[in-house]
Structure formats: structure tokens, C-alpha cells
Short mmCIF file of C-alpha atoms in Angstrom, two decimals:
data_model
loop_
_atom_site.label_atom_id
_atom_site.label_comp_id
_atom_site.label_asym_id
_atom_site.label_seq_id
_atom_site.Cartn_x
_atom_site.Cartn_y
_atom_site.Cartn_z
CA ASN A 27 277.97 70.25 10.96
CA ALA A 28 277.80 73.51 12.91
CA GLY A 29 278.50 71.83 16.29
CA VAL A 30 277.75 74.41 18.99
CA THR A 31 276.57 77.84 17.88
CA GLN A 32 276.59 80.85 20.20
CA THR A 33 275.06 84.23 19.62
CA PRO A 34 275.97 87.02 19.79
CA LYS A 35 279.74 86.91 19.33
CA PHE A 36 280.29 90.35 20.86
CA GLN A 37 278.15 92.56 23.13
CA VAL A 38 278.57 95.73 25.09
CA LEU A 39 276.07 96.38 27.86
CA LYS A 40 275.54 99.21 30.30
CA THR A 41 275.40 98.37 33.99
CA GLY A 42 271.91 97.27 34.89
CA GLN A 43 270.87 96.17 31.40
CA SER A 44 269.75 92.63 30.76
CA MET A 45 270.52 90.23 27.97
CA THR A 46 270.28 86.58 26.97
CA LEU A 47 273.13 84.62 25.42
CA GLN A 48 271.90 81.92 23.11
CA CYS A 49 273.45 78.52 22.55
CA ALA A 50 272.35 75.69 20.27
CA GLN A 51 273.95 72.36 19.41
CA ASP A 52 273.17 69.98 16.59
CA MET A 53 275.01 66.87 17.86
CA ASN A 54 272.11 65.38 19.83
CA HIS A 55 274.07 65.79 23.04
CA ASN A 56 272.28 65.38 26.33
CA SER A 57 274.37 67.71 28.47
CA MET A 58 275.05 71.43 28.04
CA TYR A 59 277.13 73.92 29.99
CA TRP A 60 277.89 77.57 30.38
CA TYR A 61 281.40 78.67 31.42
CA ARG A 62 283.01 82.03 31.77
CA GLN A 63 286.71 82.59 31.17
CA ASP A 64 288.60 85.43 32.80
CA PRO A 65 292.35 86.20 32.66
CA GLY A 66 294.12 84.38 35.43
CA MET A 67 290.96 82.54 36.48
CA GLY A 68 290.56 79.89 33.84
CA LEU A 69 287.24 78.46 32.85
CA ARG A 70 284.64 78.49 35.58
CA LEU A 71 281.29 76.70 35.40
CA ILE A 72 278.24 78.95 35.72
CA TYR A 73 275.36 76.56 35.16
CA TYR A 74 274.86 73.21 33.48
CA SER A 75 272.08 71.01 32.26
CA ALA A 76 272.77 67.28 32.57
CA SER A 77 269.75 66.49 30.42
CA GLU A 78 266.69 68.13 28.93
CA GLY A 79 264.46 69.45 31.67
CA THR A 80 267.18 69.77 34.34
CA THR A 81 269.51 72.63 35.27
CA ASP A 82 271.98 73.00 38.13
CA LYS A 83 274.25 75.63 39.54
CA GLY A 84 277.96 75.48 38.92
CA GLU A 85 280.79 77.29 40.65
CA VAL A 86 279.81 80.87 39.92
CA PRO A 87 275.99 81.07 39.37
CA ASN A 88 275.25 84.40 41.08
CA GLY A 89 273.80 87.01 38.73
CA TYR A 90 272.82 84.48 36.05
CA ASN A 91 269.83 82.36 35.15
CA VAL A 92 269.52 79.63 32.53
CA SER A 93 266.84 77.92 30.50
CA ARG A 94 267.12 74.51 28.77
CA LEU A 95 264.56 75.28 26.14
CA ASN A 96 264.78 71.88 24.51
CA LYS A 97 267.46 69.31 23.85
CA ARG A 98 269.26 71.60 21.40
CA GLU A 99 269.14 74.96 23.13
CA PHE A 100 270.52 76.28 26.45
CA SER A 101 270.36 80.01 27.09
CA LEU A 102 272.07 82.14 29.75
CA ARG A 103 270.46 85.31 31.04
CA LEU A 104 271.97 88.24 32.81
CA GLU A 105 269.09 90.05 34.52
CA SER A 106 271.04 93.14 35.65
CA ALA A 107 274.52 93.24 34.22
CA ALA A 108 277.44 94.33 36.38
CA PRO A 109 281.03 95.22 35.37
CA SER A 110 282.17 92.03 37.20
CA GLN A 111 280.34 90.07 34.50
CA THR A 112 282.65 91.33 31.78
CA SER A 113 284.09 88.13 30.48
CA VAL A 114 284.19 85.63 27.64
CA TYR A 115 281.32 83.20 27.86
CA PHE A 116 281.53 79.71 26.37
CA CYS A 117 278.72 77.27 25.86
CA ALA A 118 279.60 73.57 25.58
CA SER A 119 277.84 70.29 25.08
CA SER A 120 278.65 66.63 25.66
CA ASP A 121 277.14 63.17 25.68
CA THR A 122 276.04 62.01 29.11
CA GLY A 123 278.25 59.03 28.70
CA PHE A 124 281.06 61.46 28.31
CA GLY A 125 283.55 59.41 26.40
CA GLY A 126 284.34 62.24 24.06
CA GLY A 127 284.63 65.32 26.19
CA TYR A 128 283.08 68.69 25.48
CA THR A 129 282.50 70.56 22.25
CA PHE A 130 282.66 74.31 22.80
CA GLY A 131 280.99 77.15 20.96
CA SER A 132 283.10 80.02 19.69
CA GLY A 133 282.31 82.21 22.63
CA THR A 134 280.62 85.52 23.40
CA ARG A 135 282.80 88.46 24.41
CA LEU A 136 280.75 90.57 26.80
CA THR A 137 281.78 93.96 28.14
CA VAL A 138 279.72 95.67 30.79
CA VAL A 139 280.40 99.38 31.20
CA ARG B 6 294.57 72.23 47.59
CA LYS B 7 292.69 73.42 44.51
CA GLU B 8 290.62 70.87 42.60
CA VAL B 9 292.71 71.09 39.48
CA GLU B 10 296.10 72.72 39.16
CA GLN B 11 298.41 73.03 36.19
CA ASP B 12 302.04 73.88 35.78
CA PRO B 13 302.39 77.64 35.73
CA GLY B 14 303.61 78.95 32.41
CA PRO B 15 304.64 80.26 30.14
CA PHE B 16 306.77 77.65 28.46
CA ASN B 17 309.04 78.93 25.69
CA VAL B 18 310.74 76.19 23.70
CA PRO B 19 312.61 75.97 20.36
CA GLU B 20 311.20 74.05 17.42
CA GLY B 21 311.94 70.38 17.74
CA ALA B 22 311.98 70.37 21.50
CA THR B 23 310.09 68.01 23.74
CA VAL B 24 307.87 69.64 26.33
CA ALA B 25 305.73 68.18 29.09
CA PHE B 26 302.82 69.60 31.07
CA ASN B 27 301.35 68.23 34.24
CA CYS B 28 297.97 68.67 35.84
CA THR B 29 297.19 67.56 39.39
CA TYR B 30 293.78 66.90 40.79
CA SER B 31 292.57 66.62 44.37
CA ASN B 32 289.56 64.34 44.11
CA SER B 33 290.60 60.72 44.06
CA ALA B 34 287.19 59.74 42.69
CA SER B 35 287.76 61.68 39.46
CA GLN B 36 286.68 59.66 36.52
CA SER B 37 287.38 61.34 33.18
CA PHE B 38 290.42 63.24 32.04
CA PHE B 39 291.06 65.44 29.03
CA TRP B 40 293.55 67.78 27.46
CA TYR B 41 292.30 70.73 25.48
CA ARG B 42 294.08 73.22 23.27
CA GLN B 43 293.03 76.85 23.12
CA ASP B 44 294.37 79.29 20.58
CA CYS B 45 294.37 83.00 21.30
CA ARG B 46 290.83 84.38 21.33
CA LYS B 47 289.34 81.06 20.30
CA GLU B 48 287.37 78.35 22.00
CA PRO B 49 289.03 75.34 23.65
CA LYS B 50 289.19 72.30 21.45
CA LEU B 51 289.57 68.73 22.59
CA LEU B 52 293.08 67.52 22.02
CA MET B 53 293.08 64.16 23.71
CA SER B 54 291.16 62.05 26.21
CA VAL B 55 293.44 60.48 28.84
CA TYR B 56 293.02 56.78 29.47
CA SER B 57 294.31 54.71 32.34
CA SER B 58 296.66 52.86 30.03
CA GLY B 59 297.97 56.02 28.49
CA ASN B 60 297.42 57.01 24.90
CA GLU B 61 299.34 58.45 22.03
CA ASP B 62 298.32 60.48 18.99
CA GLY B 63 301.23 61.22 16.71
CA ARG B 64 303.60 63.55 18.58
CA PHE B 65 301.30 63.78 21.54
CA THR B 66 301.23 61.37 24.50
CA ALA B 67 298.91 61.57 27.47
CA GLN B 68 299.27 59.65 30.69
CA LEU B 69 297.30 59.22 33.90
CA ASN B 70 298.83 58.49 37.25
CA ARG B 71 296.01 57.72 39.64
CA ALA B 72 298.28 57.01 42.59
CA SER B 73 299.79 60.48 42.48
CA GLN B 74 296.67 62.07 41.06
CA TYR B 75 297.98 63.79 38.00
CA ILE B 76 297.77 63.64 34.26
CA SER B 77 300.50 64.64 31.85
CA LEU B 78 300.81 65.71 28.23
CA LEU B 79 304.03 65.21 26.31
CA ILE B 80 304.66 66.96 23.02
CA ARG B 81 307.60 65.65 21.00
CA ASP B 82 309.27 67.46 18.09
CA SER B 83 307.47 70.74 18.81
CA LYS B 84 306.15 72.73 15.86
CA LEU B 85 305.46 76.45 15.61
CA SER B 86 301.80 75.50 15.20
CA ASP B 87 301.81 73.90 18.67
CA SER B 88 301.93 77.39 20.22
CA ALA B 89 298.71 77.67 22.24
CA THR B 90 297.35 77.40 25.74
CA TYR B 91 296.87 73.83 26.97
CA LEU B 92 294.06 73.17 29.45
CA CYS B 93 293.38 70.06 31.43
CA GLY B 94 289.76 69.16 32.19
CA ILE B 95 288.78 66.66 34.84
CA ALA B 96 285.41 65.27 35.80
CA HIS B 97 285.46 64.89 39.52
CA GLY B 98 283.79 62.30 41.64
CA GLY B 99 280.05 61.96 41.50
CA SER B 100 279.70 63.54 38.13
CA ASN B 101 281.14 61.95 35.06
CA TYR B 102 280.16 64.81 32.85
CA LYS B 103 280.90 68.07 34.71
CA LEU B 104 284.46 69.22 34.02
CA THR B 105 286.68 71.38 36.15
CA PHE B 106 289.49 72.99 34.22
CA GLY B 107 292.95 74.04 35.12
CA LYS B 108 293.90 77.62 34.41
CA GLY B 109 295.97 76.55 31.41
CA THR B 110 299.60 76.67 30.46
CA LEU B 111 300.80 78.88 27.61
CA LEU B 112 303.26 77.28 25.24
CA THR B 113 305.24 79.29 22.76
CA VAL B 114 307.36 77.39 20.27
CA ASN B 115 310.11 79.60 18.81
CA PRO B 116 311.85 79.21 15.43
#
């Protein structure tokens, strides 16, 4: 089982460029999440989708948009990248019942120059 | 008070030592508690769920203290391979699926 797959693994963007980070899970999980991880800041929730068809803002949503394309896929879009968005981005999924915690993807290392 | 706070690191211990981490939370309605392990430049991986009655998995013991609002992770007989960052994740009140994480505690086990 692949679990949670994120693409790309690495990306360098110029300020103002846009891009979409892709995430797919094959565990039939209802909920999916996007976090960013910065040194000294820990994991911070950007957006989440409790179930297919719903999305909600997390702690740090500014500058991002998301799409829950179907039950498997949850994408994160940066419309106009800024250096402050340089970070490691993790996608995660979980069952709504939540007994088992999250499964994380391997992350996307994004640098905005 | 921050929602979730962890012991500041780093912890440097010799092989065979016992080490304990704590994680405090501010929302008394928090419902689900987890410990994750994160290796350098890797994703966090679930280490243990934390149950009200406490739970043990080999050398690892997790406990929940609702009265004082903290969870703990005890590692006995530390191995070199235990070196990693340990994150606590807590689902706070009103949402049993949205986790808030601590900033993590770096553990280095030395030979």
C-alpha cells in the first residue's frame, strides 16, 4: 500500500509564480489535511477536509487554496508564491472516527526565491 | 497559554537510559492524544495513541493525565535508533479529528 502520496517532492518557485501540490491516499480515509512545518514553529494546519465535499481553514490559510477533488485526492494551491511560503508541506489523512491518528505523506520541500 | 506545549529539547542521553517527555494542552475538552516520531527530513509517523488507562508498547509507555492536562511518553532502555524528534498531537474540543501538534522534542541517544 502506498498510503499517502505527495507530489512533487521538491520545488523551487520564483516569487509570484503559482503551483499546486498534489496529495492522494489509498486508505479510504474520510479526512485529509495540509500542514506546513517550519523550524521552530512545528506543524501548523493550513486547510483540512473533514469529508469529501467539505473544506475548512486551519491556523494559517492565507495565501493558499485547496480542492477536495474526490475522496482520494486533496490538492493545495499557491496562487502567488511568496518567500514566506518557503516550507515543508505535509499532507495527511485519517478516518473520521479517528482512532488511529494520521498517516502523513513524505512531504514537499518548497523554496520560494 | 499555548494550545499544545512540549518540553523544550534537546535531550541527549546515553544508550540504555530512560527518558521521559511531557506535553501539556490547554483545552480541557481535548479528546484524542497521540505521540509521533519524526526522523530528520522525513514525515512524522504515528508512534502511539494515548489512552485514558495508559498504554505500553515494548519499551514505550504513554500516559494521559486529564486532571493536569498533559500526556507523557516514557522510553526505557534507549537505543541509538530512538534518536529522532518526538511530537505530540492532540485533537482539541469540538473536533475529534483535527490535530494540533507540539513543536517537538529532539532526542539524541549517544553510544
